[in-house]
């Protein structure tokens, strides 16, 4: 089984480092997530250069888009040829915002992924309190995927039961505290892992350790689901 | 009186166009707002190049930051030398997010501006429903400024009365439908204007028309406040 890991490439100093990382992990991970720091440092063309290195992986542009539709579409248009999916925030709502982004991505046969809750404690200040309204936006927009935090498994479970059709990606694994496999056991489809892989002496070795922990967790929580 | 206008430079095709715009408006506007499309297209160094052309204006990096603290700080660090203020979403909350961004900007003597509501209709789906929780985040973080939409004056009035110490910037003027001066009359300090200035044949002429409308509105709503 290929590890259900999407590698977050947020904090890489050089493009060389990013290229090496993709080279070493391609074929072993489900996908790669490209963050804003990376494209601001190396230009949007870096996204295309990297995704061409491993075209079968799921490539996700994670700029946490949270603006009016015109601006989100403009940003998406700069990476639409380089990625398979774009992440935006559900809290900006439909009309004049996500409606327009969704229509644009549909036209280009790309996936929309909406954040419904975040991995840090401050997510409880507003985001988690607004979960009912956020869920209504998700139902209106019907994105391909959702982002829900591995650090709060009950949120993942609630999102999974509310939106059974959605692909759930869960950040917060590793450096941010969640154990590998915990989000998968709560109903996530992929776990997003950043620093524990990208800063490891051997990223592939770190990935293998995480994958082993994922499988072990899944064996315990879903005995029938693993080979 | 210098027009209380911050010009949004989101949708400019070339760096030459941006340079010309700053050259023609410098001295006549309160500030400039640099959006994500512009820096993605022209690189973060474009922000520094532009702000050096008009150092006395208020320069605002408007990437609508809405991520965990580590990522927001990393992005802010790339433009901190080029701008006076950075815009982030109040929605992401304090701990592990805005607490860290605020501490970073304080250290560098830069201003934090928090979005509390947005200019498009979809802002009513989640953001405006969560206004109480958003206001609590604003009180915790105590940013220099707030973004509240000129398109919904009652929101500006509510934000003004709740946070009398804050500088309020109001987008949505012009192309998005709000009349120049309406937000100022509701308590905003600056109106953010994009396309109606940046796409005008003569941006300076368009600015002057907007400024005249602002003054006229202020004469009606606050007779004592204008020269």
Coordinates of C-alpha atoms in Angstrom, one line a residue:
Chain A
X1 CA 0.0 0.0 0.0
X2 CA 1.4 3.4 -0.9
X3 CA 1.5 5.6 2.2
X4 CA -1.5 7.9 2.5
X5 CA 0.8 10.9 2.9
X6 CA 0.8 14.2 1.2
X7 CA 4.1 16.0 1.8
X8 CA 3.9 19.7 2.7
X9 CA 6.7 21.6 1.0
X10 CA 6.3 24.9 2.9
X11 CA 9.6 25.6 4.4
X12 CA 12.3 24.7 1.9
X13 CA 15.2 27.1 1.5
X14 CA 16.3 26.3 -2.0
X15 CA 14.7 25.1 -5.2
X16 CA 17.5 22.5 -5.3
X17 CA 16.3 21.1 -1.9
X18 CA 12.7 20.9 -3.2
X19 CA 13.8 19.1 -6.4
X20 CA 15.8 16.6 -4.4
X21 CA 12.8 16.0 -2.1
X22 CA 10.4 15.3 -4.9
X23 CA 12.9 13.1 -6.6
X24 CA 13.5 11.0 -3.5
X25 CA 9.8 10.7 -2.6
X26 CA 8.1 10.4 -6.0
X27 CA 6.3 7.0 -6.2
X28 CA 6.3 6.6 -2.5
X29 CA 3.8 9.3 -1.5
X30 CA 0.3 10.1 -2.5
X31 CA 1.0 13.7 -3.3
X32 CA 2.8 17.0 -2.6
X33 CA 1.4 20.3 -1.2
X34 CA 3.1 23.5 -2.3
X35 CA 2.8 26.3 0.1
X36 CA 2.9 30.1 -0.3
X37 CA 6.5 30.6 1.1
X38 CA 7.9 28.2 -1.6
X39 CA 6.3 30.0 -4.6
X40 CA 7.0 33.5 -3.1
X41 CA 10.6 32.5 -2.8
X42 CA 11.1 30.7 -6.0
X43 CA 8.3 32.0 -8.3
X44 CA 5.1 30.3 -9.5
X45 CA 7.1 28.6 -12.2
X46 CA 8.7 26.5 -9.5
X47 CA 5.4 24.8 -9.0
X48 CA 5.3 23.6 -12.6
X49 CA 8.9 22.6 -12.5
X50 CA 8.4 20.4 -9.4
X51 CA 5.1 18.8 -10.5
X52 CA 6.6 17.8 -13.9
X53 CA 9.2 15.8 -11.9
X54 CA 6.5 13.5 -10.5
X55 CA 3.3 13.9 -12.7
X56 CA 1.5 10.9 -11.2
X57 CA 1.3 12.4 -7.7
X58 CA -1.5 14.6 -6.5
X59 CA -0.2 18.2 -6.6
X60 CA -2.0 20.7 -4.3
X61 CA -1.5 24.4 -4.3
X62 CA -1.9 25.5 -0.7
X63 CA -2.1 29.2 -0.6
X64 CA -5.0 29.1 1.8
X65 CA -6.9 31.4 -0.5
X66 CA -9.3 33.6 1.4
X67 CA -10.2 36.6 -0.8
X68 CA -13.0 37.8 -3.1
X69 CA -13.6 35.6 -6.2
X70 CA -11.8 37.9 -8.7
X71 CA -8.5 37.7 -6.7
X72 CA -8.7 34.0 -5.9
X73 CA -9.4 33.2 -9.6
X74 CA -6.4 35.4 -10.6
X75 CA -4.1 33.5 -8.2
X76 CA -5.5 30.1 -9.2
X77 CA -4.9 31.0 -12.9
X78 CA -1.2 31.3 -12.2
X79 CA -0.8 27.7 -11.0
X80 CA -3.7 25.9 -12.7
X81 CA -1.4 24.3 -15.2
X82 CA 1.0 23.1 -12.5
X83 CA -1.3 21.5 -10.0
X84 CA -4.3 19.1 -9.6
X85 CA -6.0 20.9 -6.7
X86 CA -6.2 24.3 -5.0
X87 CA -6.9 24.9 -1.3
X88 CA -9.2 27.8 -0.2
X89 CA -10.9 28.7 3.1
X90 CA -14.6 27.8 3.4
X91 CA -15.1 30.8 5.7
X92 CA -15.1 33.3 2.8
X93 CA -18.5 31.9 1.7
X94 CA -20.1 31.3 -1.7
X95 CA -21.4 34.3 -3.6
X96 CA -18.7 36.5 -5.0
X97 CA -16.0 34.2 -3.6
X98 CA -16.0 30.3 -3.6
X99 CA -18.8 30.2 -6.3
X100 CA -16.4 31.9 -8.7
X101 CA -13.3 29.9 -7.7
X102 CA -15.3 26.6 -8.0
X103 CA -16.6 27.5 -11.5
X104 CA -13.1 28.5 -12.6
X105 CA -11.5 25.2 -11.4
X106 CA -14.4 23.1 -12.8
X107 CA -13.8 24.7 -16.2
X108 CA -10.1 23.7 -16.0
X109 CA -10.9 20.2 -14.6
X110 CA -9.1 20.9 -11.4
X111 CA -10.1 20.1 -7.9
X112 CA -11.1 22.5 -5.1
X113 CA -10.2 21.7 -1.5
X114 CA -11.8 23.7 1.3
X115 CA -10.4 24.2 4.8
X116 CA -13.1 23.5 7.3
X117 CA -11.0 23.7 10.5
X118 CA -7.3 24.1 11.2
X119 CA -4.6 22.3 13.2
X120 CA -3.5 25.0 15.6
X121 CA -5.2 25.8 19.0
X122 CA -6.5 29.2 17.8
X123 CA -8.8 27.4 15.3
X124 CA -11.1 27.0 18.3
X125 CA -11.4 30.9 18.6
X126 CA -13.7 31.3 15.6
X127 CA -13.4 28.5 13.0
X128 CA -14.6 25.7 15.2
X129 CA -17.4 27.8 16.6
X130 CA -18.7 28.5 13.1
X131 CA -18.6 24.8 12.1
X132 CA -22.4 24.8 11.3
X133 CA -22.1 27.7 8.9
X134 CA -18.9 26.3 7.5
X135 CA -20.6 23.0 6.8
X136 CA -23.4 24.8 5.0
X137 CA -20.8 26.5 2.7
X138 CA -19.3 23.1 2.0
X139 CA -22.6 21.7 1.0
X140 CA -23.3 24.6 -1.3
X141 CA -19.9 24.4 -3.0
X142 CA -19.4 20.7 -3.0
X143 CA -15.6 20.7 -3.4
X144 CA -13.6 17.6 -4.2
X145 CA -11.8 17.7 -0.9
X146 CA -11.8 19.1 2.6
X147 CA -9.0 20.0 5.1
X148 CA -9.6 19.0 8.7
X149 CA -7.0 18.9 11.4
X150 CA -5.3 15.6 12.5
X151 CA -4.7 17.4 15.8
X152 CA -8.4 17.3 16.7
X153 CA -9.8 13.8 15.7
X154 CA -13.3 14.6 16.8
X155 CA -13.5 17.4 14.1
X156 CA -12.3 14.9 11.5
X157 CA -15.0 12.4 12.6
X158 CA -17.7 15.1 12.4
X159 CA -16.6 16.3 9.0
X160 CA -16.4 12.7 7.7
X161 CA -19.9 11.9 8.9
X162 CA -21.3 15.2 7.6
X163 CA -19.7 15.0 4.2
X164 CA -19.3 11.3 3.3
X165 CA -18.5 12.1 -0.4
X166 CA -15.5 14.3 0.4
X167 CA -11.8 13.4 0.3
X168 CA -10.4 14.6 3.6
X169 CA -6.8 15.8 4.0
X170 CA -5.5 16.2 7.5
X171 CA -2.6 18.4 8.5
X172 CA -0.9 18.6 11.8
X173 CA 0.9 15.3 11.8
X174 CA 4.4 15.2 13.3
X175 CA 5.9 18.6 14.3
X176 CA 2.4 19.9 15.2
X177 CA 1.7 17.0 17.5
X178 CA -0.7 14.5 15.9
X179 CA 0.3 10.8 15.7
X180 CA 0.5 9.3 12.2
X181 CA -2.6 7.3 11.5
X182 CA -4.8 9.1 14.0
X183 CA -6.6 11.1 11.4
X184 CA -6.9 8.1 9.1
X185 CA -8.6 6.3 11.9
X186 CA -11.0 9.2 12.3
X187 CA -12.0 9.1 8.6
X188 CA -9.4 11.1 6.8
X189 CA -8.1 9.9 3.4
X190 CA -4.7 11.5 3.5
X191 CA -2.4 12.9 6.2
X192 CA -0.4 16.0 5.4
X193 CA 3.1 15.8 6.8
X194 CA 5.6 18.6 6.6
X195 CA 8.7 19.2 8.7
X196 CA 9.0 15.7 10.1
X197 CA 9.7 14.6 6.5
X198 CA 11.2 17.7 4.8
X199 CA 13.7 18.3 7.6
X200 CA 14.7 14.7 8.1
X201 CA 18.2 13.7 7.2
X202 CA 16.6 11.1 5.0
X203 CA 13.1 12.1 4.0
X204 CA 12.4 8.7 2.5
X205 CA 13.4 7.0 5.7
X206 CA 11.2 9.4 7.7
X207 CA 8.3 8.7 5.3
X208 CA 8.7 5.0 5.8
X209 CA 8.6 5.3 9.6
X210 CA 5.4 7.4 9.3
X211 CA 3.9 4.9 6.9
X212 CA 4.6 2.1 9.3
X213 CA 2.9 4.0 12.1
X214 CA -0.1 4.7 9.8
X215 CA -0.5 1.0 9.0
X216 CA -0.1 0.0 12.6
X217 CA -2.8 2.5 13.6
X218 CA -5.1 1.4 10.8
X219 CA -4.6 -2.3 11.8
X220 CA -5.8 -1.4 15.3
X221 CA -8.7 0.9 14.4
X222 CA -9.9 -0.7 11.1
X223 CA -8.7 -4.4 11.2
X224 CA -10.3 -5.2 7.8
X225 CA -9.0 -2.2 5.9
X226 CA -5.3 -3.0 5.5
X227 CA -3.7 -5.7 3.4
Chain B
X1 CA -6.7 67.3 2.5
X2 CA -5.0 64.3 1.0
X3 CA -7.6 61.8 -0.2
X4 CA -8.2 59.0 2.3
X5 CA -7.6 56.4 -0.4
X6 CA -5.4 53.3 -0.3
X7 CA -4.9 52.1 -3.8
X8 CA -5.2 48.3 -4.3
X9 CA -2.7 47.0 -6.8
X10 CA -4.0 43.5 -7.3
X11 CA -4.7 43.2 -11.0
X12 CA -1.8 44.8 -12.8
X13 CA -0.3 42.9 -15.8
X14 CA 3.2 44.3 -15.8
X15 CA 5.7 45.7 -13.3
X16 CA 6.0 48.7 -15.7
X17 CA 2.3 49.4 -15.2
X18 CA 2.7 49.2 -11.4
X19 CA 5.7 51.5 -11.4
X20 CA 3.8 54.1 -13.6
X21 CA 0.8 53.9 -11.3
X22 CA 2.9 54.5 -8.1
X23 CA 4.7 57.3 -9.9
X24 CA 1.5 59.0 -10.9
X25 CA -0.3 58.7 -7.6
X26 CA 2.6 59.2 -5.1
X27 CA 1.9 62.2 -2.9
X28 CA -1.8 62.1 -3.8
X29 CA -2.9 59.0 -1.9
X30 CA -2.6 57.8 1.6
X31 CA -1.1 54.4 0.7
X32 CA -0.8 51.4 -1.6
X33 CA -2.0 47.8 -1.0
X34 CA 0.0 45.1 -2.8
X35 CA -2.0 41.9 -3.5
X36 CA -0.9 38.3 -3.9
X37 CA -1.4 38.3 -7.7
X38 CA 1.1 41.1 -8.1
X39 CA 3.9 39.4 -6.0
X40 CA 3.3 36.0 -7.5
X41 CA 3.6 37.5 -11.0
X42 CA 6.6 39.8 -10.4
X43 CA 8.3 38.3 -7.3
X44 CA 8.4 39.6 -3.7
X45 CA 11.2 41.9 -4.7
X46 CA 8.6 43.9 -6.7
X47 CA 7.1 45.0 -3.4
X48 CA 10.3 46.6 -2.3
X49 CA 11.0 48.1 -5.7
X50 CA 7.5 49.8 -5.6
X51 CA 7.6 51.0 -2.0
X52 CA 11.0 52.6 -2.5
X53 CA 9.4 54.7 -5.2
X54 CA 7.1 56.4 -2.7
X55 CA 8.5 55.8 0.8
X56 CA 6.1 58.2 2.6
X57 CA 3.0 56.3 1.7
X58 CA 1.5 53.6 3.8
X59 CA 2.5 50.3 2.1
X60 CA 0.3 47.3 2.9
X61 CA 1.0 43.7 2.0
X62 CA -2.4 42.2 1.4
X63 CA -2.0 38.4 1.1
X64 CA -5.0 37.8 3.3
X65 CA -2.8 35.6 5.5
X66 CA -4.9 32.7 7.0
X67 CA -2.5 30.0 8.0
X68 CA -0.7 28.6 11.1
X69 CA 1.7 31.0 12.7
X70 CA 4.9 29.4 11.4
X71 CA 3.7 29.9 7.8
X72 CA 2.3 33.4 8.2
X73 CA 5.6 34.5 9.8
X74 CA 7.6 33.0 7.0
X75 CA 5.5 34.8 4.4
X76 CA 5.6 38.1 6.4
X77 CA 9.4 37.8 6.7
X78 CA 9.7 37.9 2.9
X79 CA 8.0 41.4 2.7
X80 CA 8.7 42.9 6.1
X81 CA 11.4 45.2 4.7
X82 CA 9.2 46.4 1.9
X83 CA 5.9 47.3 3.7
X84 CA 4.6 49.1 6.7
X85 CA 1.7 46.7 7.4
X86 CA 0.5 43.2 6.8
X87 CA -3.1 42.0 6.4
X88 CA -4.2 38.7 7.9
X89 CA -7.6 37.1 8.7
X90 CA -8.9 37.4 12.2
X91 CA -10.7 34.1 11.5
X92 CA -7.6 32.0 12.2
X93 CA -7.6 33.0 15.8
X94 CA -4.8 33.6 18.3
X95 CA -2.8 30.7 19.7
X96 CA -0.5 29.2 17.2
X97 CA -1.6 31.7 14.5
X98 CA -2.1 35.5 15.0
X99 CA -0.3 35.6 18.4
X100 CA 2.9 34.6 16.5
X101 CA 2.4 36.9 13.6
X102 CA 1.7 39.8 15.9
X103 CA 4.8 39.1 18.0
X104 CA 6.9 38.9 14.8
X105 CA 5.5 42.2 13.3
X106 CA 5.9 44.0 16.7
X107 CA 9.5 42.9 16.8
X108 CA 10.1 44.5 13.4
X109 CA 8.0 47.6 14.2
X110 CA 5.4 46.8 11.5
X111 CA 1.7 47.0 11.7
X112 CA -0.8 44.2 11.7
X113 CA -4.2 44.7 10.0
X114 CA -6.9 42.1 10.6
X115 CA -9.8 41.4 8.3
X116 CA -13.1 41.3 10.4
X117 CA -15.5 41.1 7.5
X118 CA -15.3 41.1 3.7
X119 CA -16.9 43.1 0.8
X120 CA -18.5 40.3 -1.2
X121 CA -22.0 38.9 -0.5
X122 CA -20.6 35.5 0.6
X123 CA -19.1 37.2 3.7
X124 CA -22.6 36.8 5.2
X125 CA -22.4 33.0 5.0
X126 CA -19.9 32.5 7.8
X127 CA -17.7 35.6 8.6
X128 CA -20.6 38.0 9.5
X129 CA -22.3 35.2 11.5
X130 CA -19.1 34.8 13.6
X131 CA -18.7 38.5 14.3
X132 CA -18.8 38.1 18.1
X133 CA -16.0 35.6 18.0
X134 CA -14.1 37.6 15.5
X135 CA -14.4 40.7 17.7
X136 CA -13.0 38.7 20.7
X137 CA -9.9 37.8 18.6
X138 CA -9.5 41.4 17.6
X139 CA -9.5 42.4 21.3
X140 CA -7.0 39.7 22.2
X141 CA -4.6 40.6 19.4
X142 CA -5.0 44.4 19.4
X143 CA -3.8 45.0 15.8
X144 CA -3.0 48.5 14.5
X145 CA -5.8 48.2 11.9
X146 CA -8.9 46.4 10.8
X147 CA -10.5 45.7 7.4
X148 CA -14.2 46.1 7.2
X149 CA -16.3 46.3 4.0
X150 CA -17.5 49.6 2.5
X151 CA -20.2 47.6 0.9
X152 CA -21.9 47.0 4.2
X153 CA -21.8 50.3 6.2
X154 CA -23.6 48.8 9.3
X155 CA -20.6 46.4 9.7
X156 CA -18.2 49.4 9.6
X157 CA -20.3 51.2 12.2
X158 CA -20.4 48.2 14.4
X159 CA -16.6 47.7 14.1
X160 CA -15.9 51.4 14.7
X161 CA -18.0 51.5 17.9
X162 CA -16.6 48.2 19.2
X163 CA -12.9 49.0 18.5
X164 CA -12.6 52.8 18.8
X165 CA -8.7 52.6 18.9
X166 CA -8.4 50.8 15.5
X167 CA -7.6 52.3 12.1
X168 CA -10.3 51.0 9.8
X169 CA -9.6 50.3 6.1
X170 CA -12.6 49.7 3.9
X171 CA -12.5 47.8 0.6
X172 CA -15.3 47.4 -1.9
X173 CA -15.4 51.0 -3.2
X174 CA -16.0 51.5 -6.9
X175 CA -16.1 48.3 -9.0
X176 CA -17.6 46.3 -6.1
X177 CA -20.4 48.8 -5.6
X178 CA -19.8 51.0 -2.6
X179 CA -20.0 54.8 -3.1
X180 CA -16.8 56.8 -2.2
X181 CA -17.2 58.3 1.2
X182 CA -19.9 55.9 2.5
X183 CA -17.4 53.9 4.6
X184 CA -15.7 57.1 5.9
X185 CA -19.1 58.3 7.0
X186 CA -19.6 55.0 8.9
X187 CA -16.3 55.4 10.7
X188 CA -13.6 54.1 8.4
X189 CA -10.3 55.9 8.2
X190 CA -9.3 54.9 4.7
X191 CA -11.2 53.6 1.7
X192 CA -9.4 50.9 -0.4
X193 CA -10.0 51.5 -4.2
X194 CA -8.8 49.1 -6.8
X195 CA -10.0 48.7 -10.4
X196 CA -11.8 52.1 -10.6
X197 CA -8.4 53.8 -10.3
X198 CA -5.9 51.1 -11.6
X199 CA -7.9 50.5 -14.8
X200 CA -8.7 54.2 -15.5
X201 CA -7.2 55.9 -18.5
X202 CA -5.9 58.4 -16.1
X203 CA -5.5 57.0 -12.6
X204 CA -4.8 60.4 -11.1
X205 CA -8.0 61.8 -12.7
X206 CA -10.0 58.9 -11.4
X207 CA -8.5 59.4 -7.9
X208 CA -9.5 63.1 -8.0
X209 CA -13.1 62.2 -8.8
X210 CA -13.2 59.7 -6.0
X211 CA -11.6 62.2 -3.6
X212 CA -14.2 64.8 -4.5
X213 CA -17.0 62.3 -3.8
X214 CA -15.4 61.5 -0.5
X215 CA -15.3 65.1 0.5
X216 CA -18.8 65.7 -0.6
X217 CA -20.0 62.7 1.4
X218 CA -18.1 63.8 4.5
X219 CA -19.5 67.4 4.2
X220 CA -23.0 65.9 4.4
X221 CA -22.4 63.3 7.1
X222 CA -19.7 65.1 9.2
X223 CA -20.1 68.8 8.6
X224 CA -17.4 69.8 11.1
X225 CA -14.8 67.3 9.9
X226 CA -13.6 68.8 6.6
X227 CA -11.6 71.9 5.8

